[in-house]
Coordinates of N, CA and C in Angstrom, one line a residue:
X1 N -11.1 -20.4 6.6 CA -10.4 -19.9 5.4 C -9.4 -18.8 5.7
X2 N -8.5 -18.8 5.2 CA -7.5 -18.1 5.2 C -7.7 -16.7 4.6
X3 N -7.5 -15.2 5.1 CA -7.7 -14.2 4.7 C -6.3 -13.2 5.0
X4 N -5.8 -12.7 3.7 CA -4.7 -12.2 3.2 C -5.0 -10.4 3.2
X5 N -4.0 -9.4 3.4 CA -4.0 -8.6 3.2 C -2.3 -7.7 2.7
X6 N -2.3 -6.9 2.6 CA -0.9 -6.9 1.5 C -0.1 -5.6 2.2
X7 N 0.4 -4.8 3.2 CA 0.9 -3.6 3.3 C 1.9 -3.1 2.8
X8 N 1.8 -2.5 2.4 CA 2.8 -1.4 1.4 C 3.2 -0.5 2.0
X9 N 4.6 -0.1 2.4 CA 5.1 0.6 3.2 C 6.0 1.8 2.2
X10 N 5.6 2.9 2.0 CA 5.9 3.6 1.0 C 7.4 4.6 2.0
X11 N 8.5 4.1 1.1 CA 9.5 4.7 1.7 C 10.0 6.0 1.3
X12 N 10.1 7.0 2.0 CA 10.4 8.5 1.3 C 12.3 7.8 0.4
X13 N 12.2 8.4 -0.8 CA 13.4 8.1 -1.5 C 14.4 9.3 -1.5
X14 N 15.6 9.5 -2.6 CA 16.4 10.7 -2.3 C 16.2 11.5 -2.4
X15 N 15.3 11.7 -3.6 CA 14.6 12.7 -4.3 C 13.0 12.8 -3.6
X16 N 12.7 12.3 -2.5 CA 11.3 13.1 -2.2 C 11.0 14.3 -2.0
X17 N 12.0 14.6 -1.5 CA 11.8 16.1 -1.4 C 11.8 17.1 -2.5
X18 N 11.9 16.8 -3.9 CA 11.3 16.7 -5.1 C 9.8 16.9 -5.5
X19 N 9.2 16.3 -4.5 CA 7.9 15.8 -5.0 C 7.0 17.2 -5.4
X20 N 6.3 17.1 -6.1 CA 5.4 18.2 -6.6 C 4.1 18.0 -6.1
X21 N 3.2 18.9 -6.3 CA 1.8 18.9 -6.2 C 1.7 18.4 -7.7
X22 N 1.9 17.9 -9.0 CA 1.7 17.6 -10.0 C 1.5 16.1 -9.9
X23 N 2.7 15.4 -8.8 CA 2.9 13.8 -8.6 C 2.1 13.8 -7.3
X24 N 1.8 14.7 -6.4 CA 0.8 14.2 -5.6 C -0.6 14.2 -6.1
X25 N -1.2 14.8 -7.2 CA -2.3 14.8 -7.6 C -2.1 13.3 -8.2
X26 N -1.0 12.7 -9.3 CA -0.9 11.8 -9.7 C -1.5 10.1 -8.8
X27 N -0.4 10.8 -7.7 CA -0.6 9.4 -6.3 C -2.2 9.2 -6.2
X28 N -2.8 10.1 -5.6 CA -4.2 10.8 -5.3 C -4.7 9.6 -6.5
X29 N -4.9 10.2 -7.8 CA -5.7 9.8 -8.3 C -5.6 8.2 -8.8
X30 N -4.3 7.6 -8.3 CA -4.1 6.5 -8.6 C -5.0 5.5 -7.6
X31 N -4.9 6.4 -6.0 CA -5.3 5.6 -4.7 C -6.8 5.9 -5.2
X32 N -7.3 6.9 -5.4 CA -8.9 6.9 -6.1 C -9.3 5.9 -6.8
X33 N -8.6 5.5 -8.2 CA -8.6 4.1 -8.8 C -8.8 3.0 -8.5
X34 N -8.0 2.8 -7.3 CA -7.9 1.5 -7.2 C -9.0 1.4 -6.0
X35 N -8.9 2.4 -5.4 CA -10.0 2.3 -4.1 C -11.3 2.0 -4.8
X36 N -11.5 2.5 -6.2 CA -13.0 2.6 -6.7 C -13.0 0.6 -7.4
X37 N -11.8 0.3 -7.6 CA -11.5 -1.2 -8.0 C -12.0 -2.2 -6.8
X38 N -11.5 -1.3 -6.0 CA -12.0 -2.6 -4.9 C -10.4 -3.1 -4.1
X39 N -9.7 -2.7 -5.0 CA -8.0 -2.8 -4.3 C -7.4 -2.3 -2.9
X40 N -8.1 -1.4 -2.4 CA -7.6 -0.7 -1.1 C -8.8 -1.1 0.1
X41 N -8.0 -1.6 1.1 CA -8.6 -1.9 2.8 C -8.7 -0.6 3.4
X42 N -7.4 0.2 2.8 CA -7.1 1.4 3.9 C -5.9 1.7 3.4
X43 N -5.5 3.3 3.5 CA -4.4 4.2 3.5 C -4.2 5.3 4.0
X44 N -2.8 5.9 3.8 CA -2.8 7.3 4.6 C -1.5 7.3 4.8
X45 N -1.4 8.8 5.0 CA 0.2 8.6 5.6 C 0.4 8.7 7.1
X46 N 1.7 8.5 7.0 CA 2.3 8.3 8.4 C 2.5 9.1 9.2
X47 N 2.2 9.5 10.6 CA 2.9 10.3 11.6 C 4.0 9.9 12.2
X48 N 5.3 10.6 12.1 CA 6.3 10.4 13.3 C 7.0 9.1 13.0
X49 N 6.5 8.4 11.8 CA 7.5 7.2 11.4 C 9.1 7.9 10.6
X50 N 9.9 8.2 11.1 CA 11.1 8.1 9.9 C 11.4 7.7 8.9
X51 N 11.4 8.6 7.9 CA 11.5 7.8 6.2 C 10.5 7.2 5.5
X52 N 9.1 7.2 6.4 CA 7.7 6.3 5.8 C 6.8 7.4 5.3
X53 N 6.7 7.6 4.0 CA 5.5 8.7 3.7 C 4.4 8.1 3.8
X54 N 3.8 7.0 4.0 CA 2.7 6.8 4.2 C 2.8 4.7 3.7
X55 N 1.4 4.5 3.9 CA 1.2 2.8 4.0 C -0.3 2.4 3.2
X56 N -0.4 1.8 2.2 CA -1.1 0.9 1.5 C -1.8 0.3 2.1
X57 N -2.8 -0.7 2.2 CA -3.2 -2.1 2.8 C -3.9 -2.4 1.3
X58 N -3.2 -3.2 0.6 CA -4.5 -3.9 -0.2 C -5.1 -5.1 -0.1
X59 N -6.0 -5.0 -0.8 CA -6.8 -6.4 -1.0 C -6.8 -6.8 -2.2
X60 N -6.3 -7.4 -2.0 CA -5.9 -8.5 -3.7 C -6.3 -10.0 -3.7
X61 N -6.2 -10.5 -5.1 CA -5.7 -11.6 -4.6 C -5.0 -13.1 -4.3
X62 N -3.6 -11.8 -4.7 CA -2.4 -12.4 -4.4 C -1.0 -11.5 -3.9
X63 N 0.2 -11.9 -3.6 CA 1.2 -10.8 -3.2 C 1.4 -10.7 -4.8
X64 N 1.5 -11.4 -5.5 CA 1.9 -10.7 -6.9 C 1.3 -9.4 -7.4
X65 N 0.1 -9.5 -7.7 CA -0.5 -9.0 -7.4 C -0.7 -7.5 -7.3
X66 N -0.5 -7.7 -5.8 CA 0.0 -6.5 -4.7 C 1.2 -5.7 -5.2
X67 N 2.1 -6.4 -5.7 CA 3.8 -6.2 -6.1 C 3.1 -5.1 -6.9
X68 N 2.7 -5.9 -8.0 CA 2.0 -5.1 -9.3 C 2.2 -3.5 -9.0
X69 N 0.7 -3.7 -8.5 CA 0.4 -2.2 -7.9 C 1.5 -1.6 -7.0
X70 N 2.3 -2.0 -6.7 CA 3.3 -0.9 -5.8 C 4.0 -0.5 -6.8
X71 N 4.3 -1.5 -8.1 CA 5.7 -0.5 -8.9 C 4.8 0.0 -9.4
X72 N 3.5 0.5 -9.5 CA 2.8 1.5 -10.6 C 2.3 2.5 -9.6
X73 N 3.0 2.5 -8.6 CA 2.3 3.9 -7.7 C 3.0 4.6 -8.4
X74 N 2.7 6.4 -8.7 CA 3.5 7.3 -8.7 C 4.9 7.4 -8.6
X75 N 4.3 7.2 -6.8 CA 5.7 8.0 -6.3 C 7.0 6.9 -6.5
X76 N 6.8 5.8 -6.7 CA 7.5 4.6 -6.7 C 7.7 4.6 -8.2
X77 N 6.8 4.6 -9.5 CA 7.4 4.7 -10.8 C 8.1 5.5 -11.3
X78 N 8.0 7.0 -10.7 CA 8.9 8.3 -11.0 C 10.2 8.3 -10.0
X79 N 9.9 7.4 -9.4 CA 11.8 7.4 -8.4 C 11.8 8.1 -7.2
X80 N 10.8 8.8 -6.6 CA 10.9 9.4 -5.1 C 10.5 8.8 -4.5
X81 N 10.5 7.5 -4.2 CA 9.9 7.0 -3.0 C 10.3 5.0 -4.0
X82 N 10.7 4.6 -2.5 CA 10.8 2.9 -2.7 C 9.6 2.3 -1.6
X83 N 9.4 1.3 -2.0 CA 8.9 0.4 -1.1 C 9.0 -0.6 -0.6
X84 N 8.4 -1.3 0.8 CA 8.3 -2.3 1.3 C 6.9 -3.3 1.1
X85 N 7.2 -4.4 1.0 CA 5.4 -5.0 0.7 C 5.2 -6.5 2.0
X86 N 3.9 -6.5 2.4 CA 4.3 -7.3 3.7 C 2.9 -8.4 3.4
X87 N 3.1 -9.3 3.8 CA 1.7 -10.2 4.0 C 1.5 -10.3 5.5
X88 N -0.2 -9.4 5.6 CA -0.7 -9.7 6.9 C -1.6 -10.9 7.0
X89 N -1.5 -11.9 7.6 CA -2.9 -12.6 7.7 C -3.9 -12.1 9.0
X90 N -4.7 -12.1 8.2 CA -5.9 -11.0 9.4 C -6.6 -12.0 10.4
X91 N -6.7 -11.0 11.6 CA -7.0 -12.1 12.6 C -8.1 -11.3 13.5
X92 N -9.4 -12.0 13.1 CA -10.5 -11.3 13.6 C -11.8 -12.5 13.8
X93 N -13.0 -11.6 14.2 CA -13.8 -12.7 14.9 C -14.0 -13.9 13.4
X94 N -14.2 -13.5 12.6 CA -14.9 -14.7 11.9 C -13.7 -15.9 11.8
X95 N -12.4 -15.4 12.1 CA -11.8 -16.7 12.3 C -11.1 -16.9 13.4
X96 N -11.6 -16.5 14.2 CA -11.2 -16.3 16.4 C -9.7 -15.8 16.3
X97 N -9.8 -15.1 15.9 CA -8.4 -14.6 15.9 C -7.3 -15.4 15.8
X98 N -7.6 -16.6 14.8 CA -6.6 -17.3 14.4 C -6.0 -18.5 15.6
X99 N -7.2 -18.6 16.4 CA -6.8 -20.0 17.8 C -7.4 -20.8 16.7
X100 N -6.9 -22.0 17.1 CA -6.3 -23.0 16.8 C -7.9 -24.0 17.1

């Protein structure tokens, strides 16, 4: 069986450097939400990527879905930050890493 995961690449926007501790509590308590939903694999932000404030992994399930949740992040609904959304198919022992 096929197993899906969703990365969200949260791109700093014009106005990030805008951002408040008001909309970071916001973010915060959104990723608490969904983490307690069952929606997050993993997050965090980025070191030393340019332009990337940080990266999503959800678990959904579907990319729609996924979409969803990215235009309702914070930083993405208030306009500092755009995003990228990716489908990883995961490749681990329970499916041999995807051989054939």
């Amino acid at each position: 069986m096929e197993k899906w995961l969703y990365v969200m690449m949260i791109k700093r926007g014009k106005s990030y450097n805008k951002v408040t501790k008001a909309v970071i509590i916001r973010h915060v308590e959104n990723l608490k939400r969904l983490d307690a939903d069952g929606k997050i694999e993993l997050c965090g932000p980025l070191k030393g990527y340019p332009g990337v404030a940080g990266m999503v992994i959800f678990k959904t399930a579907n990319y729609e879905e996924a979409e969803a949740l990215c235009r309702q992040e914070p930083l993405v609904a208030e306009g500092y930050a755009t995003y990228t959304l990716a489908e990883l198919q995961v490749a681990d022992k329970d499916n041999d890493y995807l051989m054939p």
